Short mmCIF file of C-alpha atoms and ligand atoms in Angstrom, two decimals:
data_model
loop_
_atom_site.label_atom_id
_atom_site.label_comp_id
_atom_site.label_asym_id
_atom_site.label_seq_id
_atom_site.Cartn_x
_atom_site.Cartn_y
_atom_site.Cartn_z
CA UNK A 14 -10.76 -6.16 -29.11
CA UNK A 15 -7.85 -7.00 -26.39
CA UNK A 16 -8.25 -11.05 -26.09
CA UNK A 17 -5.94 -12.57 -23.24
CA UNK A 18 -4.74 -15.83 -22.90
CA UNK A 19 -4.87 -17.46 -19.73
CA UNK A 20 -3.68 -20.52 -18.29
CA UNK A 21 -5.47 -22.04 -15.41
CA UNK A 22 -4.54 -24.77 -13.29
CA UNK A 23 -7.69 -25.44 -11.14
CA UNK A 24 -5.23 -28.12 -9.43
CA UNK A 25 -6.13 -30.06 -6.27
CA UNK A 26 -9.65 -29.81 -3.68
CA UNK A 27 -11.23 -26.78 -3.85
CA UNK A 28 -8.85 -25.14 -5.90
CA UNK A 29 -10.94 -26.72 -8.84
CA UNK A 30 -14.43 -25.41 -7.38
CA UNK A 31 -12.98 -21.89 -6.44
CA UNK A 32 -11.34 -21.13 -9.82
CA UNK A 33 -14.47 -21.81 -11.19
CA UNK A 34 -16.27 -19.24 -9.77
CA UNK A 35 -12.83 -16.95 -10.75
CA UNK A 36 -13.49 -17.45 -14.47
CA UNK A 37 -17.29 -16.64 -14.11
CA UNK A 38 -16.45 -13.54 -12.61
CA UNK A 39 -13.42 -12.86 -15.08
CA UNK A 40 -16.23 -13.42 -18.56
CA UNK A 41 -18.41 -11.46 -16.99
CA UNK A 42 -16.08 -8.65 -16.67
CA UNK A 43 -15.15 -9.16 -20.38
CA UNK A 44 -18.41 -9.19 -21.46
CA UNK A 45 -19.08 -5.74 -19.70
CA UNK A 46 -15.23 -3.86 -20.15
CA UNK A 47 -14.57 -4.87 -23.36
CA UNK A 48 -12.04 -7.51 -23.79
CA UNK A 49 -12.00 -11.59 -24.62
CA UNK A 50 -10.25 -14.03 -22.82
CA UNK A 51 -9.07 -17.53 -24.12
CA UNK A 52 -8.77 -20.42 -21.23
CA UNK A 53 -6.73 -23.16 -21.42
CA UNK A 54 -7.08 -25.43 -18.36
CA UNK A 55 -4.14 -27.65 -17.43
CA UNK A 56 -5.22 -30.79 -15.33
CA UNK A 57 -1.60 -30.72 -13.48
CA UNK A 58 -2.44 -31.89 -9.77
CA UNK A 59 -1.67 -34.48 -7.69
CA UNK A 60 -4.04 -36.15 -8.99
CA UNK A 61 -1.67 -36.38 -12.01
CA UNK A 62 1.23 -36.90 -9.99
CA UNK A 63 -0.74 -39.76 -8.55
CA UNK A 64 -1.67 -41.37 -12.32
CA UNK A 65 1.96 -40.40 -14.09
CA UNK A 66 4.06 -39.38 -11.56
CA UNK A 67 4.96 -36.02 -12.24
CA UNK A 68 2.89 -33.14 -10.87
CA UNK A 69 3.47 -31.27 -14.51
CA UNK A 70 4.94 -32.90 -17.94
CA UNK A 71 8.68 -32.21 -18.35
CA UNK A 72 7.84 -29.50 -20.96
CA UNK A 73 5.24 -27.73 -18.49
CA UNK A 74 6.97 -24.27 -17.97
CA UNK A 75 7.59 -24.33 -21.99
CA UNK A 76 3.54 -25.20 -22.23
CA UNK A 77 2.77 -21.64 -19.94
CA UNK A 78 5.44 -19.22 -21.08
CA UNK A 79 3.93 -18.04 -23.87
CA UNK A 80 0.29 -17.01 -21.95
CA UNK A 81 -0.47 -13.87 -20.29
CA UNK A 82 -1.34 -15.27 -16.79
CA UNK A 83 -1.68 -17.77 -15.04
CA UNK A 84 -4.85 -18.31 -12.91
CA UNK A 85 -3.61 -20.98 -10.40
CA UNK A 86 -6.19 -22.83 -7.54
CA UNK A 87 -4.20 -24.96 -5.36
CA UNK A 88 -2.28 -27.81 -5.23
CA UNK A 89 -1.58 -30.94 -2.20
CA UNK A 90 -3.92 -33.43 -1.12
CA UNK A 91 -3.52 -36.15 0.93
CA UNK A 92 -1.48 -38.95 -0.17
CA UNK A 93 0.97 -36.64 -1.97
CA UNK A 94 3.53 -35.27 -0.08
CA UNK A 95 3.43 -31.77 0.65
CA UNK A 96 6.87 -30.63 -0.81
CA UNK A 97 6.07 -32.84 -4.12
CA UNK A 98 3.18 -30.96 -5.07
CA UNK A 99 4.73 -27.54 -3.98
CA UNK A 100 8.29 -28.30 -5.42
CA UNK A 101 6.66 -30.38 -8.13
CA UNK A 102 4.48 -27.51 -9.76
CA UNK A 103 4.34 -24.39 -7.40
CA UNK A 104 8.06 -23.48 -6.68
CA UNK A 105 9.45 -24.63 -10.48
CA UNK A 106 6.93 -21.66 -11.82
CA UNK A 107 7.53 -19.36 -9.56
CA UNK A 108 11.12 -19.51 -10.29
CA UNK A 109 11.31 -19.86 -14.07
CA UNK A 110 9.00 -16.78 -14.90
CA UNK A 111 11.05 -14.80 -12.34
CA UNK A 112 7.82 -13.98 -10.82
CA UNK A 113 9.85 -12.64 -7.63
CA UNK A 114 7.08 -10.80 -5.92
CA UNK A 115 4.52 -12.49 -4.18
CA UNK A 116 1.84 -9.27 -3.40
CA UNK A 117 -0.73 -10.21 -0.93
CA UNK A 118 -2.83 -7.31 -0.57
CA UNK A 119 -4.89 -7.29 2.60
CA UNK A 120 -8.12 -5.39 3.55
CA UNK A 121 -11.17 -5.75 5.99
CA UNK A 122 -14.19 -5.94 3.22
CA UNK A 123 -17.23 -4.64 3.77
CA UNK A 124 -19.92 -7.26 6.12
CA UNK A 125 -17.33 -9.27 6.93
CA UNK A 126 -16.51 -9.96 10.91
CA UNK A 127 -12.90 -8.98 11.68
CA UNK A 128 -11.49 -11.19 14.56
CA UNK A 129 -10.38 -7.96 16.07
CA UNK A 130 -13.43 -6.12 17.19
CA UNK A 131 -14.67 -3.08 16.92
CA UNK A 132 -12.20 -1.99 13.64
CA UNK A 133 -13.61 -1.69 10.52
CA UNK A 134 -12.45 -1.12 6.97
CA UNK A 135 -10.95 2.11 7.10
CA UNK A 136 -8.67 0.73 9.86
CA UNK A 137 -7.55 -2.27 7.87
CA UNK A 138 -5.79 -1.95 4.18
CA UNK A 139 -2.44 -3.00 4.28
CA UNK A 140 0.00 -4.97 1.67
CA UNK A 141 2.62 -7.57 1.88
CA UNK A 142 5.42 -7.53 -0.52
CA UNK A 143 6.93 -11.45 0.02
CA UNK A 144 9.99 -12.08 -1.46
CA UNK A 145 9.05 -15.09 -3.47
CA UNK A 146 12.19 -16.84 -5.14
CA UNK A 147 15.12 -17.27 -2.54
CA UNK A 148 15.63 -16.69 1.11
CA UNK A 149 14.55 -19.33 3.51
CA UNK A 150 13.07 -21.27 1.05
CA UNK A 151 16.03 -23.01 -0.55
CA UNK A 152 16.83 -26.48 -1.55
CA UNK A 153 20.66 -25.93 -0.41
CA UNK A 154 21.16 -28.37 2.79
CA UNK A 155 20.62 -31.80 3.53
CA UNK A 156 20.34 -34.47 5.93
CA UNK A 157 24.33 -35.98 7.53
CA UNK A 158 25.01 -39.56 9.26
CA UNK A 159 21.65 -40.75 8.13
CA UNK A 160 20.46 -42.88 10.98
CA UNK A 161 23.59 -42.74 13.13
CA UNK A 162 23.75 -41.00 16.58
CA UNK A 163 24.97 -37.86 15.21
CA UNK A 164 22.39 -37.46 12.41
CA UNK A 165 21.29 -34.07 11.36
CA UNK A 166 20.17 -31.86 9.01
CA UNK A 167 21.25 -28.65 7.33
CA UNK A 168 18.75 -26.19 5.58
CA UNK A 169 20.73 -23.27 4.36
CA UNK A 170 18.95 -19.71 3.66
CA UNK A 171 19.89 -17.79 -0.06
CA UNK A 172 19.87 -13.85 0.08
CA UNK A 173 21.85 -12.61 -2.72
CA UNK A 174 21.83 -9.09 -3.13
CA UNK A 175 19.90 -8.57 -6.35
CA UNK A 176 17.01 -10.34 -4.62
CA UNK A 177 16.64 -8.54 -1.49
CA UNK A 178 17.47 -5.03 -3.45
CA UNK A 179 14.59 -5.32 -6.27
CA UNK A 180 12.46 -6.82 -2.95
CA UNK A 181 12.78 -3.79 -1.15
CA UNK A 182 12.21 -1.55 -4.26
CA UNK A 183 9.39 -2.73 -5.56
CA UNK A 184 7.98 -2.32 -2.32
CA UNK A 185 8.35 0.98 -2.05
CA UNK A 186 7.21 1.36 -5.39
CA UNK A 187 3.91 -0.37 -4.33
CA UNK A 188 3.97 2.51 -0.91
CA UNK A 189 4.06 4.77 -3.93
CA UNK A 190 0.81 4.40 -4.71
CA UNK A 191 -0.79 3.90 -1.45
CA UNK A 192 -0.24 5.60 1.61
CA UNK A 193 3.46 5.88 1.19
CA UNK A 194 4.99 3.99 4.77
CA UNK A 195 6.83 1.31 4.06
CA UNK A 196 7.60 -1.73 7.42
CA UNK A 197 10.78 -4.19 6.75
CA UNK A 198 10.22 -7.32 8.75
CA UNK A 199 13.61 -8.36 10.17
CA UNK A 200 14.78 -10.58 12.88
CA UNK A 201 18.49 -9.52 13.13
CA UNK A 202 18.65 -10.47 16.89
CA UNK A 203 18.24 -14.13 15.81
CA UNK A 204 19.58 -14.20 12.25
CA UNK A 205 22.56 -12.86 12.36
CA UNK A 206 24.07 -12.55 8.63
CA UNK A 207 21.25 -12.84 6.69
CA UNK A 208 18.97 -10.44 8.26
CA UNK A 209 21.71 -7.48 9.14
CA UNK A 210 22.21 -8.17 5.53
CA UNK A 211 18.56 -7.59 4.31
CA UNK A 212 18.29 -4.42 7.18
CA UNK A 213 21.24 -2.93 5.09
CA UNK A 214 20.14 -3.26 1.68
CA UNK A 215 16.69 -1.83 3.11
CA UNK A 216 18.46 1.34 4.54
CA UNK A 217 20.15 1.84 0.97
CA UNK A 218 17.13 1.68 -0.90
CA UNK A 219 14.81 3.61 1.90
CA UNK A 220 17.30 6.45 1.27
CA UNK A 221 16.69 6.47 -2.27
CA UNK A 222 12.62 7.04 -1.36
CA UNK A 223 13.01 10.04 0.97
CA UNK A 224 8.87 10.93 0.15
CA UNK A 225 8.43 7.29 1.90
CA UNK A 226 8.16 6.91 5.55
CA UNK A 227 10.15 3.76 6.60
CA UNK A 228 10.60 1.81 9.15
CA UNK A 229 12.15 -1.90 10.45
CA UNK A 230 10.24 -4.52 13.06
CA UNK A 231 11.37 -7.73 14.01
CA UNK A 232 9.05 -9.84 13.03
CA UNK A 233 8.03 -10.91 16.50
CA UNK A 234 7.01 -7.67 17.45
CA UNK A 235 5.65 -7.13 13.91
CA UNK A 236 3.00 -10.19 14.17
CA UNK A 237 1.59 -8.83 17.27
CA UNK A 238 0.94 -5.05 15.86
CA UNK A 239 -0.74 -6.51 12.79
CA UNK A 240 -3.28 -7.55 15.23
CA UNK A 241 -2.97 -4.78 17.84
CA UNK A 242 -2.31 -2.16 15.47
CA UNK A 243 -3.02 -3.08 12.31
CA UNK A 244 -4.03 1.21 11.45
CA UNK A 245 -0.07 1.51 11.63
CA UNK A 246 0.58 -0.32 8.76
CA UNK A 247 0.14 -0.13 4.93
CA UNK A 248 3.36 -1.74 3.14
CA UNK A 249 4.88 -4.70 4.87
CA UNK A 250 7.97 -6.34 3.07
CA UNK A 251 9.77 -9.75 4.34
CA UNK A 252 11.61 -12.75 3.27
CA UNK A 253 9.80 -15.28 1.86
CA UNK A 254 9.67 -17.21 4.95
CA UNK A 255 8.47 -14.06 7.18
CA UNK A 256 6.11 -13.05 4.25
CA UNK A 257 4.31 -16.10 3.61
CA UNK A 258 3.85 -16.35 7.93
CA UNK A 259 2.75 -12.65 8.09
CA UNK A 260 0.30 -12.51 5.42
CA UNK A 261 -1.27 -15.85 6.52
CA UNK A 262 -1.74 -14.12 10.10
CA UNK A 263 -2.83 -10.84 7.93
CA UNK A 264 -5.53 -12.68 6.14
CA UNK A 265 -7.07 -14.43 9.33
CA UNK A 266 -7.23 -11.01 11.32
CA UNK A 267 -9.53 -9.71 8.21
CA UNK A 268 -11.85 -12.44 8.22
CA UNK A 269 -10.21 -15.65 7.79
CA UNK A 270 -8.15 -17.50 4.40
CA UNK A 271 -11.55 -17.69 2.05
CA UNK A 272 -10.71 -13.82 1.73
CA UNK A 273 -6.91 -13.57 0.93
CA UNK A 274 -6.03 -13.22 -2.50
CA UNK A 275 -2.52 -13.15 -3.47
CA UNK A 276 -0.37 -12.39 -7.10
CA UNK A 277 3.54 -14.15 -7.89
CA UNK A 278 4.60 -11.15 -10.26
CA UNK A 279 7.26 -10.82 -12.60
CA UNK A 280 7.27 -7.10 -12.74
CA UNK A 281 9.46 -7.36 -15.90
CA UNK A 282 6.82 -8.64 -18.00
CA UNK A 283 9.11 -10.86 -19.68
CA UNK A 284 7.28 -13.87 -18.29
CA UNK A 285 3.82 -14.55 -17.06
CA UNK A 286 2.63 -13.56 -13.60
CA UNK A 287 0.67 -15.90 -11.81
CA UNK A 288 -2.64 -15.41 -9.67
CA UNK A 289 -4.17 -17.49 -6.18
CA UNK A 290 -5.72 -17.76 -3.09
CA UNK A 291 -3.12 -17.17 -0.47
CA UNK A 292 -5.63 -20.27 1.07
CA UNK A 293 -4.49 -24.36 0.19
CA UNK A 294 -6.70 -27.09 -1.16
CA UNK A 295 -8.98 -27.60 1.96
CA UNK A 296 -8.95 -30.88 1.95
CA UNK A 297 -11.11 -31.15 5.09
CA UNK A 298 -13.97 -29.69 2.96
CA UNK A 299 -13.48 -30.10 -0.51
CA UNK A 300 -16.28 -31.62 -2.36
CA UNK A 301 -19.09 -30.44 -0.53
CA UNK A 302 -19.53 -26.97 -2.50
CA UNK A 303 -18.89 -24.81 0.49
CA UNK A 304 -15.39 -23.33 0.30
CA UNK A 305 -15.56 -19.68 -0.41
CA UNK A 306 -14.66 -18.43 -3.91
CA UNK A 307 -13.90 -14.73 -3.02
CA UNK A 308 -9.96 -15.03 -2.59
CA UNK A 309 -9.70 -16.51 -5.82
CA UNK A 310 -12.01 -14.40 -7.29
CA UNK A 311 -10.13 -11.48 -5.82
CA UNK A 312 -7.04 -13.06 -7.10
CA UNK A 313 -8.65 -12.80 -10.74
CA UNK A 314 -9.26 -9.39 -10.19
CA UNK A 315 -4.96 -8.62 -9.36
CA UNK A 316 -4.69 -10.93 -12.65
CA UNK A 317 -7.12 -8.22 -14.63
CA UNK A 318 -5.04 -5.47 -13.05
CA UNK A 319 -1.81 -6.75 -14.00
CA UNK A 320 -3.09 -6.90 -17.86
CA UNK A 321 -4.07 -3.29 -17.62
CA UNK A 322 -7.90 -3.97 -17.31
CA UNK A 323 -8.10 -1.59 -14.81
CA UNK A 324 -11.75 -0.74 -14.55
CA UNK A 325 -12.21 -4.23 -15.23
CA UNK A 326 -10.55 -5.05 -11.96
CA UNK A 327 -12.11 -2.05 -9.51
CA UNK A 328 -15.53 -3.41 -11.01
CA UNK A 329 -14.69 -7.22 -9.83
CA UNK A 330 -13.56 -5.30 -6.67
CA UNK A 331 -16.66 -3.09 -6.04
CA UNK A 332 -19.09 -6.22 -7.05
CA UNK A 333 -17.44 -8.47 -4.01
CA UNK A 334 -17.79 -5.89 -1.43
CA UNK A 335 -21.33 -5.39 -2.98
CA UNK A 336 -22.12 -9.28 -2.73
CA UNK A 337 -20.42 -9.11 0.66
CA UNK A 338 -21.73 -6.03 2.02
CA UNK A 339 -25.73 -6.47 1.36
CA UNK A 340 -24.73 -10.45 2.64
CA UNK A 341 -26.59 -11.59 -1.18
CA UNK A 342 -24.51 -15.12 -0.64
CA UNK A 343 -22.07 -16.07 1.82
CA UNK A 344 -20.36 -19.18 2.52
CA UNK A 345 -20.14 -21.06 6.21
CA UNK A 346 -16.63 -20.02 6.58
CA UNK A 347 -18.47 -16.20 7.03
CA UNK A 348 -21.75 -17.45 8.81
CA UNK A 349 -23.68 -17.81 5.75
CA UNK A 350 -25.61 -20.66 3.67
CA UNK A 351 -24.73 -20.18 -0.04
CA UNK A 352 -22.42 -22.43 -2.10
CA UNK A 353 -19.43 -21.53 -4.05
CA UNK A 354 -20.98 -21.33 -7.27
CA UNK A 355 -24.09 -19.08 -5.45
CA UNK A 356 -21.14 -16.32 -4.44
CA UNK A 357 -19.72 -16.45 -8.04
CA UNK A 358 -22.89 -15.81 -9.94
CA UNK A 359 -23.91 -13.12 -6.98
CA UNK A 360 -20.21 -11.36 -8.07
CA UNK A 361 -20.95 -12.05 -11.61
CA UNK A 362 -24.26 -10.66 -11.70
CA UNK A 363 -23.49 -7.43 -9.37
CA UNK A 364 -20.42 -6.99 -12.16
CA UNK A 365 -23.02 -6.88 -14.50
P1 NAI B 1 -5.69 -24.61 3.58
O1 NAI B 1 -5.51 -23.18 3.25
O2 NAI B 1 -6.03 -25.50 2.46
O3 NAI B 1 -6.83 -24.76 4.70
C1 NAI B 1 -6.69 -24.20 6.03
C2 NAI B 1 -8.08 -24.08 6.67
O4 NAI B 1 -8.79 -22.98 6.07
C3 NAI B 1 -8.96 -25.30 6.47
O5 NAI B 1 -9.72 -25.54 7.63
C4 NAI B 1 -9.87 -24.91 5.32
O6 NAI B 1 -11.12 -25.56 5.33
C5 NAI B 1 -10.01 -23.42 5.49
N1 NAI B 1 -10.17 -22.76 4.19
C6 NAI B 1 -9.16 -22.54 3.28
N2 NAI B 1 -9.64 -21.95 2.19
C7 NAI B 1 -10.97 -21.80 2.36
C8 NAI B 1 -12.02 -21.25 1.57
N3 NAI B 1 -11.80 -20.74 0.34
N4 NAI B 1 -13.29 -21.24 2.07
C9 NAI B 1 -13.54 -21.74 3.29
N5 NAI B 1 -12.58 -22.26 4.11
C10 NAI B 1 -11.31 -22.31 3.64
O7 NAI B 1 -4.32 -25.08 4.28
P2 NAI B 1 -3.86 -26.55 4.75
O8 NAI B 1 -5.03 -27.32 5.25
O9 NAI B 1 -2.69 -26.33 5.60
O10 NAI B 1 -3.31 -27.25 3.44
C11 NAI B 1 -4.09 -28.13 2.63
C12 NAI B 1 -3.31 -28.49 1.37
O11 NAI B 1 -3.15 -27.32 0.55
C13 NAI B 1 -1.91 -29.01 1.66
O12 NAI B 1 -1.65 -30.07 0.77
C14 NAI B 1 -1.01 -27.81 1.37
O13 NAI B 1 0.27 -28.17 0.96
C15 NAI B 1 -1.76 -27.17 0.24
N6 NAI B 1 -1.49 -25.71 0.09
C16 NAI B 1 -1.33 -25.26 -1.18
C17 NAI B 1 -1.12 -23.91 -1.40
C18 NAI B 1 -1.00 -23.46 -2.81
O14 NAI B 1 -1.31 -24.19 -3.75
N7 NAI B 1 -0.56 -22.23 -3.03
C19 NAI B 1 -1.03 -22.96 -0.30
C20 NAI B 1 -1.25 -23.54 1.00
C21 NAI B 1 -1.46 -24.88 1.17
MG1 MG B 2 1.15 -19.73 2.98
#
């Protein structure tokens, strides 16, 4: 028998209560597939931060690179700066495991309200391929004549070409396998050497996947057809900043952020990938048992994917849209009643 190690960091609010549910979900698709899976929870939080001052020891990355996956909640809460806990625990792993794809696969499920009426799930399926390690998201800038008239800041973008080239190929890798059309998100209009840049490298590589339809949008234009067309699209690929904006809006067209799961990959395998909720901490209602578990127990279901489990996964799949579907427990977020841990023993128990 297969056993996996996995590292979770429940983290901050109801990252703890939704990863949780996750592992539920993730034994009882072991106990039915197969396989065994070995936890190790790290406490690394804020909450940390808060009693030792560092979000993660020093050795932290050393302490996960030997694990299969990670199974990450969330982590910021009030009183901790928002770029400590993301540069603190967030950004360092995405970065040393290479995990350079952030996949955020999007899909109207089954019972579920879509803010754009009358679609339903065969209108809806679409996936967005985030860069996830350079880009807008760099710590190259700073702030000039601190406090004097002229003060200002500089925050530089990074696209090197190795970045934006296995970007753009490992998206239409992923169209591959799905309905083959691949959409760049650009804004060369406004960003004039970085995005002409990115537009070129995607013309290279498009030409080296003639069986995939391309196709570039600025990502203006691109926002508003996710919502007004969202049939049009099936792979969407973008910077890190564009990405990260475009699956957020992706995720509240199908239902809202208690539904968007989301995987930082290292398609090398040299490293471990990471799994979460595309979703934050919630601050505004953690504690009270009511955040909904199904992004992060979707996100557990990419993990069991990425290790190969694949009928592990579809099942984990099949038994949300089940749970969802037939409305067996459903948090507030979706007009329901039930608590977090109700919807992860309702997946649990339809996986079984
Ligand atoms: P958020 O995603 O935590 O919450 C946004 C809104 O969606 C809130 O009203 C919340 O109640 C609701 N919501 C989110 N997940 C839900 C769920 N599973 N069920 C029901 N409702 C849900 O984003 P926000 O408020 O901007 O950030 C809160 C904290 O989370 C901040 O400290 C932020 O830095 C951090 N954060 C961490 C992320 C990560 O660890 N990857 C990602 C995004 C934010
Ligand atoms: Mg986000």
């Amino acid at each position: 028998m297969t056993t996996y190690r996995i590292a979770t960091i429940p983290g901050d609010g109801i990252g703890v209560d939704v990863t949780a549910e996750a592992r539920k979900v993730v034994d009882a698709a072991a106990g039915v597939y197969g396989f065994g899976v070995e936890w190790v929870e790290f406490d690394w939080s804020c909450q940390r931060y808060l009693d030792s001052g560092a979000m993660m020891p020093g050795d932290g990355i050393d302490q996960l690179s030997g694990f299969d996956a990670i199974l990450l909640g969330a982590v910021g809460f009030p009183g901790v700066a928002d770029h400590v806990s993301l540069w603190g625990l967030l950004i360092p792993v995405r970065r040393a495991f290479n995990q350079y794809v952030n996949l955020r696969p999007v899909r109207l499920l089954p019972g579920v309200a879509t803010a754009l009426a009358g679609r339903d799930a065969a209108d809806l399926d679409m996936v967005v391929v985030r860069e996830n390690s350079e880009g807008e998201y760099s710590a190259i800038g700073g702030k000039h004549n601190a406090g004097g008239p002229g003060e200002f800041v500089v925050q530089e973008s990074v696209f090197t070409r190795v970045g934006v080239e296995r970007i753009i190929r490992y998206a239409f890798e992923v169209a591959r396998t799905r309905s083959r059309r691949v959409c760049s998100a650009t804004k060369s209009n406004g960003l004039i050497h970085s995005m002409p840049y990115w537009d070129a490298i995607f013309a290279e590589v498009a030409a080296e996947y003639p069986d995939v339809h391309s196709e570039q949008c600025h990502v203006d234009a691109l926002a508003a057809r996710m919502v007004l067309n969202p049939e049009r699209l099936d792979v969407v690929v973008g910077s890190n900043l564009f990405g990260d904006i475009l699956s957020d809006l992706a995720a509240a067209v199908t239902g809202g952020l208690g539904l968007a799961p989301s995987g930082n990959i290292n398609p090398h395998r040299d490293a471990p990938s990471m799994f979460e909720a595309v979703h934050g901490s919630a601050p505004d209602i953690a504690g009270r048992g009511i955040a909904n578990p199904t992004a992060q127990i979707l996100a557990a279901g990419m993990m069991l994917e990425h290790l190969g489990e694949t009928a592990a996964a579809a099942a984990v799949n099949a038994a949300v849209e089940t749970v969802l579907d037939k409305r067996q427990a459903v948090t507030p977020d979706l007009g329901g009643a039930a608590t977090t841990q109700a919807v992860g023993s309702a997946v649990a128990a339809a996986l079984a």
